[in-house]
Structure formats: C-alpha cells, structure tokens
Tab-separated table of C-alpha atoms in Angstrom:
chain	number	residue	atom	x	y	z
Z	1	VAL	CA	11.464	69.703	-3.848
Z	2	VAL	CA	13.937	67.485	-2.018
Z	3	VAL	CA	15.064	67.382	1.634
Z	4	THR	CA	18.543	66.421	2.809
Z	5	GLY	CA	20.070	65.780	6.223
Z	6	SER	CA	23.728	66.123	7.086
Z	7	ASP	CA	26.522	65.840	9.627
Z	8	ASP	CA	26.091	69.567	10.288
Z	9	ARG	CA	22.898	68.748	12.301
Z	10	LEU	CA	20.661	70.554	9.812
Z	11	TRP	CA	18.063	69.514	7.280
Z	12	LYS	CA	17.625	71.572	4.159
Z	13	MET	CA	14.791	71.755	1.660
Z	14	TRP	CA	15.874	72.452	-1.909
Z	15	ALA	CA	13.897	73.586	-4.952
Z	16	LEU	CA	14.615	71.635	-8.096
Z	17	PRO	CA	15.918	72.080	-10.713
Z	18	ASP	CA	17.469	75.430	-9.685
Z	19	GLY	CA	18.920	74.179	-6.376
Z	20	ASN	CA	17.837	77.127	-4.227
Z	21	ILE	CA	17.403	76.469	-0.497
Z	22	ILE	CA	13.752	76.957	0.468
Z	23	MET	CA	13.992	76.166	4.181
Z	24	THR	CA	16.487	74.991	6.816
Z	25	GLY	CA	15.688	73.233	10.087
Z	26	GLU	CA	17.881	73.107	13.163
Z	27	GLY	CA	17.335	71.515	16.554
Z	28	HIS	CA	19.014	68.109	16.513
Z	29	THR	CA	22.212	67.920	18.548
Z	30	ASP	CA	23.963	65.355	16.325
Z	31	TRP	CA	24.081	64.273	12.655
Z	32	LEU	CA	20.898	63.628	10.715
Z	33	SER	CA	20.346	60.176	9.285
Z	34	GLY	CA	16.888	60.388	7.723
Z	35	CYS	CA	14.237	62.790	6.425
Z	36	CYS	CA	10.773	61.883	5.170
Z	37	PHE	CA	7.792	63.993	4.079
Z	38	HIS	CA	4.343	63.424	5.608
Z	39	PRO	CA	1.948	61.981	2.994
Z	40	SER	CA	0.179	65.380	2.837
Z	41	GLY	CA	3.484	67.198	2.349
Z	42	ASN	CA	2.917	69.637	5.228
Z	43	GLN	CA	5.209	67.981	7.775
Z	44	LEU	CA	8.617	66.348	7.862
Z	45	VAL	CA	10.064	63.680	10.139
Z	46	THR	CA	13.816	63.487	10.826
Z	47	SER	CA	16.026	61.011	12.666
Z	48	SER	CA	19.405	61.677	14.219
Z	49	GLY	CA	22.499	60.441	15.953
Z	50	ASP	CA	21.162	62.250	19.044
Z	51	ALA	CA	18.740	59.274	19.488
Z	52	THR	CA	15.653	61.368	18.758
Z	53	VAL	CA	12.998	61.567	16.067
Z	54	ARG	CA	11.517	65.000	15.361
Z	55	ILE	CA	8.364	66.160	13.604
Z	56	TRP	CA	8.595	69.497	11.809
Z	57	ASP	CA	5.638	71.636	10.735
Z	58	LEU	CA	6.702	73.196	7.449
Z	59	SER	CA	4.159	76.045	7.605
Z	60	LYS	CA	5.347	77.004	11.109
Z	61	ARG	CA	8.978	76.443	10.090
Z	62	GLY	CA	9.782	74.620	13.324
Z	63	CYS	CA	9.866	71.428	15.343
Z	64	ILE	CA	6.492	70.600	16.893
Z	65	LEU	CA	7.230	67.208	18.466
Z	66	THR	CA	10.288	65.259	19.642
Z	67	PHE	CA	10.189	61.520	20.299
Z	68	GLU	CA	12.712	60.237	22.821
Z	69	GLY	CA	13.042	56.575	23.734
Z	70	HIS	CA	15.883	55.131	21.721
Z	71	THR	CA	19.128	54.747	23.648
Z	72	GLN	CA	21.455	55.079	20.654
Z	73	ALA	CA	21.530	56.776	17.267
Z	74	VAL	CA	18.398	56.509	15.124
Z	75	TRP	CA	19.348	55.295	11.658
Z	76	ASP	CA	16.181	56.122	9.771
Z	77	CYS	CA	12.529	57.167	9.986
Z	78	SER	CA	9.430	56.956	7.813
Z	79	TRP	CA	5.764	57.980	7.865
Z	80	HIS	CA	3.006	55.399	7.621
Z	81	SER	CA	0.869	56.045	4.544
Z	82	CYS	CA	-2.068	57.188	6.746
Z	83	GLY	CA	0.111	59.921	8.272
Z	84	ASP	CA	-0.727	59.071	11.891
Z	85	PHE	CA	2.353	56.984	12.690
Z	86	VAL	CA	6.116	57.236	12.284
Z	87	ALA	CA	8.478	54.271	12.309
Z	88	SER	CA	12.095	54.535	13.444
Z	89	ALA	CA	15.031	52.131	13.497
Z	90	SER	CA	17.927	52.564	15.892
Z	91	MET	CA	21.462	51.392	16.504
Z	92	ASP	CA	20.125	50.146	19.884
Z	93	ASN	CA	18.642	47.183	17.913
Z	94	THR	CA	15.051	48.391	18.293
Z	95	SER	CA	12.401	49.678	15.944
Z	96	LYS	CA	9.612	51.846	17.266
Z	97	ILE	CA	6.238	52.945	15.984
Z	98	TRP	CA	5.308	56.405	17.248
Z	99	ASP	CA	1.697	57.648	17.380
Z	100	VAL	CA	1.882	61.236	16.166
Z	101	ASN	CA	-1.541	62.088	17.567
C-alpha cells in the first residue's frame, strides 16, 4: 500500500502491485505536500498548501482532526514513532509539534 498527495487537493491510497485505488481523501483546499502513515497504520497525516495539517482515520474514511497555526503552506509532516505527536514544517519558517491527543 502506498499513499500519494497531489495538486488536485486529494490523497489517494493505492494497492501494490496492481495499482488499484483503495481510498481517496478530500478536504484540503490547496495542494498536498506530504502524507505519512501512523505507526499503527490506522491513521494518516497530510500537509497542504492551505497551511493546515490533517489527521485522517482510515477506518472511518474521513478527517478527524485539523491543525491550524501555520501562516503559510506546510511543506511536510511526519508522525513521531510513539504515534502521539505529529511534526510539521512550513514555508512560514516554523516547525511545529502537534499533540494528537
């Protein structure tokens, strides 16, 4: 399984090696710059040009949390290995650590 983000404001989860789309997520209002699976594999974090970071619950097939606080596009995002924190880096020259709980 692989997840991709795109200029079309969507993330897509693909099954490999056949390339079938398993799931699509929409909700960001600008291009996606990063996607990262939770260490358990049951959630996804995405970052976007809309200056937000979103947490997606894959079993619910939807966004469950949106972090706002950057003032410009967010270039990338990543889960901490414990799964309780997300890091983001923005064009506004800041990095943030978000407590998911």
